[in-house]
Amino acid sequence: MPDPDILVLNPMPVIATAADSGLALHRFWEDREGVLGAHGARIRGVASSIGIDAALMDRLPKLEIIANFGVGYDRVDVAAAAARGIVVTNTPDVLTEEVADLTLGLLLSTLRRLPQAERYLREGKWTQRPFPLSSSLRGRKVGIVGLGRIGKAIARRLQASLVEVAYHGRQRQMDVALAYYPTVQALAEAMDVLILAAPGGAETNRMVDAGVLAALGPDGVLINIGRGSLVDEAALAAALADGTILAAGLDVFENEPNVPAVLIERDNAVLLPHLGSASVQTRNAMGQLVLDNLVSWFKGDGPITPVPETPFPR
Ligand code: 8YV
């Protein structure tokens, strides 16, 4: 049997770890039409961190499995995959603690203005006067939106930081002792920090709007490590400009890697280029899990981490 043909849509660490995997990897991004023309009819697996739409699935008639590099798979058309009997896998667990670490770093950077302070020192301003006092994590009430694996890892860290923690999610989790709020609006009214750790998609689209930001209030802080689509960015930029909220820390944006100028010009926003999982170690672990899912599937052992929307029987 020839090695199964896999279309790798964009560069990712899978490529580096694939030697001796028994898969024939084809680099789509180097020559899209050329690769499709030469191999499209035989492609049985896809690896992607940029999603895949129905139109590309239709050009891969033998496609069996889409291995998504990332825990979030909002850019994979899972309904189209399900309709075609294609299994979709993602990369949960291996990035959970890394993303939660980054979230705490971003929260503290935003509250204590660490990037601004660092710039201040480099600009030689410390010799003239001390950096202005910042806001604090002390005494904060932190609401987590999306209490999945990553949300829970963030909650554990916050509890160790001795602050009050509550959450909102699709439903209350009976085995979780944190206070639950049935809407984002109610959570924002009760808390003064919101951390967004929910997935993207239609259900969560722009769930943080002008009303939620007003409820968070003038001492309020918004942290987003989930997806840019969760936030109405124009409303957020306005809320940061007019003091509706105090500050924001954002690792994700609606139209990455393009960040609106109205956010870039805000001094009370800390903006990161989607770094949540972006360490060498964690990205390699994600690449390995993409590969392991493909290898397991083509050995006939089933997918390791399938997403719930696709039809593989579990
Ligand atoms: C991305 C992420 O996958 O896991 C996710 O959902 O957002 C990240 O880890 C990463 O940016 C892929 O390029």
Tab-separated table of N, CA, C and O and ligand atoms in Angstrom, residues 49 69-72 95 227 274 277 283 286, ligand 1:
chain	number	residue	atom	x	y	z
A	49	SER	N	-3.942	24.774	9.987
A	49	SER	CA	-4.250	25.661	11.116
A	49	SER	C	-4.989	26.894	10.628
A	49	SER	O	-5.213	27.831	11.385
A	69	PHE	N	-4.770	21.966	13.340
A	69	PHE	CA	-3.676	22.358	14.242
A	69	PHE	C	-4.197	23.506	15.097
A	69	PHE	O	-4.246	24.649	14.665
A	70	GLY	N	-4.625	23.206	16.324
A	70	GLY	CA	-5.243	24.202	17.196
A	70	GLY	C	-6.427	23.570	17.901
A	70	GLY	O	-7.051	22.640	17.361
A	71	VAL	N	-6.725	24.063	19.084
A	71	VAL	CA	-7.900	23.533	19.790
A	71	VAL	C	-9.172	24.134	19.211
A	71	VAL	O	-10.203	23.477	19.109
A	72	GLY	N	-9.096	25.392	18.786
A	72	GLY	CA	-10.248	26.053	18.169
A	72	GLY	C	-10.319	25.666	16.701
A	72	GLY	O	-9.316	25.712	15.995
A	95	LEU	N	-2.132	22.226	24.860
A	95	LEU	CA	-1.841	23.668	24.937
A	95	LEU	C	-2.513	24.356	26.126
A	95	LEU	O	-2.305	25.543	26.356
A	227	ARG	N	-11.200	34.166	20.791
A	227	ARG	CA	-11.225	34.505	19.369
A	227	ARG	C	-11.634	35.957	19.236
A	227	ARG	O	-12.480	36.450	19.988
A	274	HIS	N	-1.345	37.029	18.813
A	274	HIS	CA	-1.866	35.662	18.976
A	274	HIS	C	-0.782	34.690	19.454
A	274	HIS	O	-0.355	33.789	18.723
A	277	SER	N	-0.598	29.865	22.404
A	277	SER	CA	0.068	28.548	22.391
A	277	SER	C	1.477	28.630	21.810
A	277	SER	O	2.115	27.592	21.596
A	283	ARG	N	3.917	24.290	20.543
A	283	ARG	CA	3.602	24.143	19.115
A	283	ARG	C	4.092	22.790	18.593
A	283	ARG	O	3.441	22.158	17.761
A	286	MET	N	1.549	20.260	19.700
A	286	MET	CA	0.346	20.356	18.856
A	286	MET	C	0.599	19.671	17.510
A	286	MET	O	-0.245	18.919	17.003
B	1	8YV	C1	-3.758	28.476	16.937
B	1	8YV	C2	-5.292	28.708	18.666
B	1	8YV	O1	-4.089	27.191	16.655
B	1	8YV	O2	-5.428	26.475	19.387
B	1	8YV	C3	-6.023	27.470	18.998
B	1	8YV	O3	-7.252	27.489	18.889
B	1	8YV	O4	-5.840	29.736	18.545
B	1	8YV	C4	-3.849	28.670	18.418
B	1	8YV	O5	-3.197	27.724	19.158
B	1	8YV	C5	-2.493	28.776	16.379
B	1	8YV	O6	-2.477	30.132	16.201
B	1	8YV	C6	-2.325	28.067	15.059
B	1	8YV	O7	-1.610	28.783	14.191
